[in-house]
Amino acid sequence: MKKGRRSPGSVRATALWLAAIAVAIYVGFILLGVIRG
Amino acid sequence: MYLVFSLVMLFVGGTMAMVIRSELLSPGLQFVNPDFFNQMTTMHALVMIFGAIMPAFVGLANWMVPLMIGAPDMALPRMNNLSFWILPFAFTILLSTLFMAGGAPAGGWTMYPPLVLQTGDAFPFLIFSIHLMGLSSIMGAINIIVTIINMRAPDMSLLKMPMFVWSWLITAYLLIAVMPVLAGAVTMLLTDQFFGTSFFLAAGGGDPVMYQHIFWFFGHPEVYIMILPAFGVVSEIIPTFARKPLFGHDSMVYAISAIAFLSFIVWAHHMFTVGMPLTGQLFFMFATMLIAVPTGVKIFNWTATMWRGAMTFETPMLFALAFLFLFTIGGFSGVMTAIVPADIQYQDSYFVVAHFHYVLVPGALFAILGAVYYWLPKWTGRRYDEKLGQIHFWLTAIFVNVTFFPMHFLGLAGMPRRIPDYATQFSDWNFVASIGAFGFGLSQLLFVYIVISCMRGRGEPATAEVWDHPKGLEWTVPSPAPYHTFEEPPRIPSAQTFS
């Protein structure tokens, strides 16, 4: 990475957060189905 | 690669549309049996939405976002590679269902239970391919957000970003929010079919209408996933050819954000006829109509950008202007269908088919075509043949209206959608629509010829700027753009915003 760019660690952390949100929504909606179904 | 893939899928889905329109050319059953017709309507929608429109916009983002924000490349190239290569596998699986016992899925792209559970051997393959497409979209969206958040040039604050980048940032958040919802819905379908659960089976205490709620909680934002990047493209093209900065850059950002937010609270307008309480109908009707406000802000801003501009009408600008007029027609018919008592009449008629095709074809597809013409010289280093481009535009614009405008009349006269045969009073306009569809399909071969000509190095060499002093970092690098740009982050004057 050149000077002025964010670090690879920061890139990875952002990506992992977003992936975790996606998984949480997936599980959340199936749980919604379990409660309502 | 995304763009080539989506072009191939455009022709696969287009061929299915030709089968549909051939069958509907005249009343009676001519070419295909009703079950195969239903397979065609279902597969046409899945291929066009997940195979053509979405990958095309992801392709544009992959190519243009790093160039526009002053980054060398996307932040996560390996994940990018993976998210692309999932797609050919997913669509091979989906298309292979055409050859399976019981045929391809035929219950509509919405996959409503209990109908979809009657699909033959294709059912698990359908569910698996939907999961793969969702996975690919989520990975693509993560990559785009990470690139925009982490890789911008140091001086580029969020509100200085070009509108195309803004529209994609918001679209990517929408994708991460709703693709898992679709995955959850189809996972529950799978367990209902094979593992004895009753999420959506009334006989086991489940609720089929709950599937519709969950599906459209994904489905409505999905519509904006396909149209917000189109807004971004048009916001890039119009200022360049009006030779004026975009009117109301910040208000455009707020309008897109408002549309994205509203897209989460309007889903039940797709299902007014399921028998929901009056309060629910009123809420979803008014929330839907509210979307017209930020959309109106955008249309006003684009028009104000052109006001007293030194306009020229090259092919990208023609597509952007046609987008403005024709997408607005789709928007108006959208407001009509948002009105509950009227929608009960329009429900499941060709009026709805006319509405969403006006949004997706002269809306999303025209923006993609305009974007390809706009950035093609930057990609290939060659200018396309302007005369051929203009011919392609006019053929496309005329045939798209010949195809889809009569569908309004057919719908209002009562022709239902998803039927292979119809009463004879509908035959005249169906004939017109089919002729338009064949013309529209054939015109796109000209587009392929124009693009391939540029890729093979024919045409005048393009300068770095390509157009007449366009704004944006992508025009500061040579044409064709090198594999890695901006190894040193570019400096941006403090007052400058792009597009």
mmCIF file of C-alpha atoms in Angstrom, chain B residues 75-304:
data_model
loop_
_atom_site.group_PDB
_atom_site.id
_atom_site.type_symbol
_atom_site.label_atom_id
_atom_site.label_comp_id
_atom_site.label_asym_id
_atom_site.label_seq_id
_atom_site.Cartn_x
_atom_site.Cartn_y
_atom_site.Cartn_z
ATOM 1 C CA ALA B 75 -9.579 -3.429 -2.663
ATOM 2 C CA LEU B 76 -10.097 -7.221 -2.704
ATOM 3 C CA PRO B 77 -9.118 -8.559 -6.159
ATOM 4 C CA ARG B 78 -9.200 -12.252 -5.184
ATOM 5 C CA MET B 79 -12.693 -11.980 -3.789
ATOM 6 C CA ASN B 80 -13.636 -10.108 -6.943
ATOM 7 C CA ASN B 81 -12.393 -13.033 -9.006
ATOM 8 C CA LEU B 82 -14.348 -15.508 -6.885
ATOM 9 C CA SER B 83 -17.547 -13.471 -6.992
ATOM 10 C CA PHE B 84 -17.349 -13.354 -10.793
ATOM 11 C CA TRP B 85 -16.529 -17.016 -11.378
ATOM 12 C CA ILE B 86 -19.451 -18.144 -9.234
ATOM 13 C CA LEU B 87 -21.806 -16.631 -11.802
ATOM 14 C CA PRO B 88 -21.088 -18.866 -14.841
ATOM 15 C CA PHE B 89 -21.499 -21.922 -12.563
ATOM 16 C CA ALA B 90 -24.749 -20.581 -11.106
ATOM 17 C CA PHE B 91 -26.226 -19.906 -14.540
ATOM 18 C CA THR B 92 -25.019 -23.205 -15.988
ATOM 19 C CA ILE B 93 -26.910 -24.900 -13.149
ATOM 20 C CA LEU B 94 -29.975 -22.715 -13.691
ATOM 21 C CA LEU B 95 -30.053 -23.169 -17.471
ATOM 22 C CA SER B 96 -29.396 -26.913 -17.206
ATOM 23 C CA THR B 97 -32.790 -27.237 -15.519
ATOM 24 C CA LEU B 98 -34.348 -26.762 -18.985
ATOM 25 C CA PHE B 99 -33.208 -30.305 -19.780
ATOM 26 C CA MET B 100 -34.336 -31.961 -16.542
ATOM 27 C CA ALA B 101 -37.357 -34.161 -15.907
ATOM 28 C CA GLY B 102 -40.311 -31.864 -15.304
ATOM 29 C CA GLY B 103 -38.524 -29.011 -17.070
ATOM 30 C CA ALA B 104 -37.228 -25.722 -15.724
ATOM 31 C CA PRO B 105 -38.953 -23.774 -12.937
ATOM 32 C CA ALA B 106 -42.258 -22.447 -14.276
ATOM 33 C CA GLY B 107 -43.896 -20.786 -11.269
ATOM 34 C CA GLY B 108 -42.613 -17.267 -11.973
ATOM 35 C CA TRP B 109 -39.360 -15.628 -10.824
ATOM 36 C CA THR B 110 -41.032 -14.810 -7.500
ATOM 37 C CA MET B 111 -41.067 -18.542 -6.676
ATOM 38 C CA TYR B 112 -44.267 -18.348 -4.614
ATOM 39 C CA PRO B 113 -45.148 -21.464 -2.616
ATOM 40 C CA PRO B 114 -47.040 -23.729 -2.898
ATOM 41 C CA LEU B 115 -46.766 -23.453 -6.722
ATOM 42 C CA VAL B 116 -42.965 -23.522 -6.825
ATOM 43 C CA LEU B 117 -42.938 -26.704 -4.735
ATOM 44 C CA GLN B 118 -44.549 -28.479 -7.715
ATOM 45 C CA THR B 119 -41.353 -27.918 -9.748
ATOM 46 C CA GLY B 120 -39.805 -31.223 -10.860
ATOM 47 C CA ASP B 121 -36.174 -32.266 -10.479
ATOM 48 C CA ALA B 122 -35.164 -28.673 -11.163
ATOM 49 C CA PHE B 123 -36.255 -27.399 -7.740
ATOM 50 C CA PRO B 124 -33.068 -27.998 -5.676
ATOM 51 C CA PHE B 125 -30.947 -26.760 -8.580
ATOM 52 C CA LEU B 126 -33.026 -23.563 -8.713
ATOM 53 C CA ILE B 127 -32.523 -22.990 -4.979
ATOM 54 C CA PHE B 128 -28.794 -23.735 -5.185
ATOM 55 C CA SER B 129 -28.278 -21.384 -8.126
ATOM 56 C CA ILE B 130 -30.181 -18.582 -6.334
ATOM 57 C CA HIS B 131 -27.905 -19.054 -3.316
ATOM 58 C CA LEU B 132 -24.833 -18.855 -5.532
ATOM 59 C CA MET B 133 -26.070 -15.682 -7.251
ATOM 60 C CA GLY B 134 -26.765 -14.119 -3.847
ATOM 61 C CA LEU B 135 -23.319 -15.090 -2.575
ATOM 62 C CA SER B 136 -21.713 -13.559 -5.647
ATOM 63 C CA SER B 137 -23.712 -10.334 -5.262
ATOM 64 C CA ILE B 138 -22.866 -10.020 -1.559
ATOM 65 C CA MET B 139 -19.153 -10.531 -2.195
ATOM 66 C CA GLY B 140 -19.259 -8.005 -5.050
ATOM 67 C CA ALA B 141 -21.052 -5.503 -2.793
ATOM 68 C CA ILE B 142 -18.557 -5.971 0.059
ATOM 69 C CA ASN B 143 -15.716 -5.351 -2.375
ATOM 70 C CA ILE B 144 -17.298 -2.168 -3.716
ATOM 71 C CA ILE B 145 -17.996 -0.729 -0.251
ATOM 72 C CA VAL B 146 -14.506 -1.595 1.024
ATOM 73 C CA THR B 147 -12.939 -0.026 -2.075
ATOM 74 C CA ILE B 148 -14.959 3.183 -1.760
ATOM 75 C CA ILE B 149 -14.478 3.516 2.005
ATOM 76 C CA ASN B 150 -10.791 2.604 2.153
ATOM 77 C CA MET B 151 -9.206 3.371 -1.195
ATOM 78 C CA ARG B 152 -10.368 6.892 -2.048
ATOM 79 C CA ALA B 153 -7.759 9.505 -2.906
ATOM 80 C CA PRO B 154 -6.825 11.243 0.354
ATOM 81 C CA ASP B 155 -8.466 14.548 -0.628
ATOM 82 C CA MET B 156 -11.714 12.988 -1.815
ATOM 83 C CA SER B 157 -14.270 13.403 0.967
ATOM 84 C CA LEU B 158 -17.527 11.459 0.672
ATOM 85 C CA LEU B 159 -19.497 14.424 -0.653
ATOM 86 C CA LYS B 160 -16.846 15.069 -3.310
ATOM 87 C CA MET B 161 -17.332 11.623 -4.841
ATOM 88 C CA PRO B 162 -18.792 11.317 -8.344
ATOM 89 C CA MET B 163 -22.498 10.403 -8.471
ATOM 90 C CA PHE B 164 -21.831 7.012 -10.061
ATOM 91 C CA VAL B 165 -19.652 6.094 -7.078
ATOM 92 C CA TRP B 166 -22.282 7.424 -4.666
ATOM 93 C CA SER B 167 -25.066 5.494 -6.346
ATOM 94 C CA TRP B 168 -22.998 2.299 -6.143
ATOM 95 C CA LEU B 169 -22.085 2.832 -2.480
ATOM 96 C CA ILE B 170 -25.776 2.988 -1.589
ATOM 97 C CA THR B 171 -26.661 0.119 -3.939
ATOM 98 C CA ALA B 172 -23.969 -2.066 -2.354
ATOM 99 C CA TYR B 173 -25.430 -1.460 1.115
ATOM 100 C CA LEU B 174 -28.863 -2.386 -0.259
ATOM 101 C CA LEU B 175 -27.399 -5.612 -1.687
ATOM 102 C CA ILE B 176 -25.847 -6.601 1.635
ATOM 103 C CA ALA B 177 -29.118 -5.860 3.410
ATOM 104 C CA VAL B 178 -31.484 -7.772 1.122
ATOM 105 C CA MET B 179 -29.654 -10.607 -0.668
ATOM 106 C CA PRO B 180 -29.455 -12.590 2.619
ATOM 107 C CA VAL B 181 -33.237 -12.106 2.952
ATOM 108 C CA LEU B 182 -33.778 -13.820 -0.411
ATOM 109 C CA ALA B 183 -31.318 -16.535 0.578
ATOM 110 C CA GLY B 184 -33.244 -17.040 3.828
ATOM 111 C CA ALA B 185 -36.569 -17.266 1.969
ATOM 112 C CA VAL B 186 -35.341 -19.855 -0.536
ATOM 113 C CA THR B 187 -33.565 -21.842 2.204
ATOM 114 C CA MET B 188 -36.938 -22.110 3.952
ATOM 115 C CA LEU B 189 -38.511 -23.249 0.654
ATOM 116 C CA LEU B 190 -35.841 -25.935 0.423
ATOM 117 C CA THR B 191 -36.441 -27.191 3.954
ATOM 118 C CA ASP B 192 -40.218 -27.160 3.363
ATOM 119 C CA GLN B 193 -39.716 -29.373 0.319
ATOM 120 C CA PHE B 194 -37.114 -31.809 1.610
ATOM 121 C CA PHE B 195 -36.813 -31.633 5.393
ATOM 122 C CA GLY B 196 -40.411 -31.695 6.577
ATOM 123 C CA THR B 197 -40.671 -28.119 7.820
ATOM 124 C CA SER B 198 -43.811 -26.006 7.314
ATOM 125 C CA PHE B 199 -42.603 -22.432 7.069
ATOM 126 C CA PHE B 200 -44.929 -21.702 4.167
ATOM 127 C CA LEU B 201 -47.181 -24.783 4.039
ATOM 128 C CA ALA B 202 -50.690 -24.038 5.262
ATOM 129 C CA ALA B 203 -51.346 -27.759 5.833
ATOM 130 C CA GLY B 204 -48.562 -27.867 8.445
ATOM 131 C CA GLY B 205 -49.550 -24.593 10.118
ATOM 132 C CA GLY B 206 -47.290 -22.417 7.957
ATOM 133 C CA ASP B 207 -48.183 -19.266 6.101
ATOM 134 C CA PRO B 208 -47.699 -18.952 2.304
ATOM 135 C CA VAL B 209 -48.350 -15.200 2.498
ATOM 136 C CA MET B 210 -45.367 -14.858 4.838
ATOM 137 C CA TYR B 211 -43.186 -15.989 1.911
ATOM 138 C CA GLN B 212 -44.581 -13.151 -0.170
ATOM 139 C CA HIS B 213 -43.777 -10.648 2.591
ATOM 140 C CA ILE B 214 -40.217 -11.951 2.939
ATOM 141 C CA PHE B 215 -39.702 -12.198 -0.819
ATOM 142 C CA TRP B 216 -40.848 -8.631 -1.481
ATOM 143 C CA PHE B 217 -38.842 -7.315 1.456
ATOM 144 C CA PHE B 218 -35.975 -8.419 -0.777
ATOM 145 C CA GLY B 219 -37.759 -7.770 -4.064
ATOM 146 C CA HIS B 220 -38.539 -4.108 -3.794
ATOM 147 C CA PRO B 221 -35.032 -2.962 -2.788
ATOM 148 C CA GLU B 222 -33.883 -5.273 -5.602
ATOM 149 C CA VAL B 223 -35.714 -2.997 -8.047
ATOM 150 C CA TYR B 224 -33.636 -0.084 -6.738
ATOM 151 C CA ILE B 225 -30.468 -2.177 -6.869
ATOM 152 C CA MET B 226 -31.119 -2.319 -10.611
ATOM 153 C CA ILE B 227 -32.008 1.359 -11.027
ATOM 154 C CA LEU B 228 -29.805 3.369 -8.605
ATOM 155 C CA PRO B 229 -26.572 2.674 -10.555
ATOM 156 C CA ALA B 230 -28.518 3.753 -13.655
ATOM 157 C CA PHE B 231 -29.206 7.072 -11.907
ATOM 158 C CA GLY B 232 -25.460 7.299 -11.262
ATOM 159 C CA VAL B 233 -24.607 6.688 -14.932
ATOM 160 C CA VAL B 234 -27.095 9.310 -16.150
ATOM 161 C CA SER B 235 -25.688 11.782 -13.595
ATOM 162 C CA GLU B 236 -22.252 11.285 -15.182
ATOM 163 C CA ILE B 237 -23.350 11.500 -18.822
ATOM 164 C CA ILE B 238 -25.667 14.539 -18.713
ATOM 165 C CA PRO B 239 -23.139 17.043 -17.209
ATOM 166 C CA THR B 240 -20.489 15.991 -19.767
ATOM 167 C CA PHE B 241 -22.710 16.637 -22.789
ATOM 168 C CA ALA B 242 -24.461 19.685 -21.298
ATOM 169 C CA ARG B 243 -20.977 21.048 -20.433
ATOM 170 C CA LYS B 244 -22.183 22.121 -17.014
ATOM 171 C CA PRO B 245 -21.596 20.709 -13.524
ATOM 172 C CA LEU B 246 -24.370 18.491 -12.167
ATOM 173 C CA PHE B 247 -27.097 20.675 -10.670
ATOM 174 C CA GLY B 248 -27.571 19.935 -6.957
ATOM 175 C CA HIS B 249 -24.869 17.273 -6.426
ATOM 176 C CA ASP B 250 -25.543 16.991 -2.681
ATOM 177 C CA SER B 251 -29.316 16.921 -3.088
ATOM 178 C CA MET B 252 -28.840 14.036 -5.563
ATOM 179 C CA VAL B 253 -26.967 12.129 -2.838
ATOM 180 C CA TYR B 254 -29.740 12.777 -0.323
ATOM 181 C CA ALA B 255 -32.396 11.832 -2.908
ATOM 182 C CA ILE B 256 -30.696 8.479 -3.632
ATOM 183 C CA SER B 257 -30.361 7.829 0.118
ATOM 184 C CA ALA B 258 -34.053 8.669 0.621
ATOM 185 C CA ILE B 259 -35.073 6.331 -2.209
ATOM 186 C CA ALA B 260 -32.928 3.559 -0.684
ATOM 187 C CA PHE B 261 -34.516 4.063 2.742
ATOM 188 C CA LEU B 262 -38.068 4.172 1.356
ATOM 189 C CA SER B 263 -37.433 1.009 -0.659
ATOM 190 C CA PHE B 264 -37.481 -0.933 2.648
ATOM 191 C CA ILE B 265 -40.942 0.202 3.727
ATOM 192 C CA VAL B 266 -43.008 -0.282 0.571
ATOM 193 C CA TRP B 267 -42.723 -4.016 -0.116
ATOM 194 C CA ALA B 268 -46.377 -4.912 0.372
ATOM 195 C CA HIS B 269 -47.485 -2.782 -2.585
ATOM 196 C CA HIS B 270 -46.607 -5.876 -4.649
ATOM 197 C CA MET B 271 -49.283 -7.819 -2.801
ATOM 198 C CA PHE B 272 -52.247 -5.505 -2.239
ATOM 199 C CA THR B 273 -54.648 -8.266 -3.243
ATOM 200 C CA VAL B 274 -53.634 -10.795 -0.553
ATOM 201 C CA GLY B 275 -56.224 -9.402 1.831
ATOM 202 C CA MET B 276 -54.254 -7.167 4.149
ATOM 203 C CA PRO B 277 -55.909 -4.744 6.594
ATOM 204 C CA LEU B 278 -56.986 -1.334 5.298
ATOM 205 C CA THR B 279 -54.375 0.410 7.475
ATOM 206 C CA GLY B 280 -51.686 -1.705 5.856
ATOM 207 C CA GLN B 281 -52.938 -0.858 2.373
ATOM 208 C CA LEU B 282 -53.014 2.858 3.205
ATOM 209 C CA PHE B 283 -49.525 2.818 4.754
ATOM 210 C CA PHE B 284 -47.940 1.026 1.807
ATOM 211 C CA MET B 285 -49.827 3.173 -0.712
ATOM 212 C CA PHE B 286 -48.678 6.476 0.811
ATOM 213 C CA ALA B 287 -45.118 5.252 1.455
ATOM 214 C CA THR B 288 -44.906 4.191 -2.201
ATOM 215 C CA MET B 289 -46.172 7.538 -3.440
ATOM 216 C CA LEU B 290 -43.571 9.249 -1.243
ATOM 217 C CA ILE B 291 -40.850 7.728 -3.464
ATOM 218 C CA ALA B 292 -42.031 10.031 -6.256
ATOM 219 C CA VAL B 293 -40.650 12.999 -4.252
ATOM 220 C CA PRO B 294 -36.899 12.149 -4.251
ATOM 221 C CA THR B 295 -37.259 10.714 -7.763
ATOM 222 C CA GLY B 296 -38.802 14.027 -8.836
ATOM 223 C CA VAL B 297 -35.826 15.840 -7.248
ATOM 224 C CA LYS B 298 -33.504 13.811 -9.446
ATOM 225 C CA ILE B 299 -35.480 14.387 -12.647
ATOM 226 C CA PHE B 300 -35.584 18.119 -11.801
ATOM 227 C CA ASN B 301 -31.822 18.212 -11.173
ATOM 228 C CA TRP B 302 -31.010 16.473 -14.465
ATOM 229 C CA THR B 303 -33.284 18.866 -16.331
ATOM 230 C CA ALA B 304 -31.744 21.855 -14.514
#
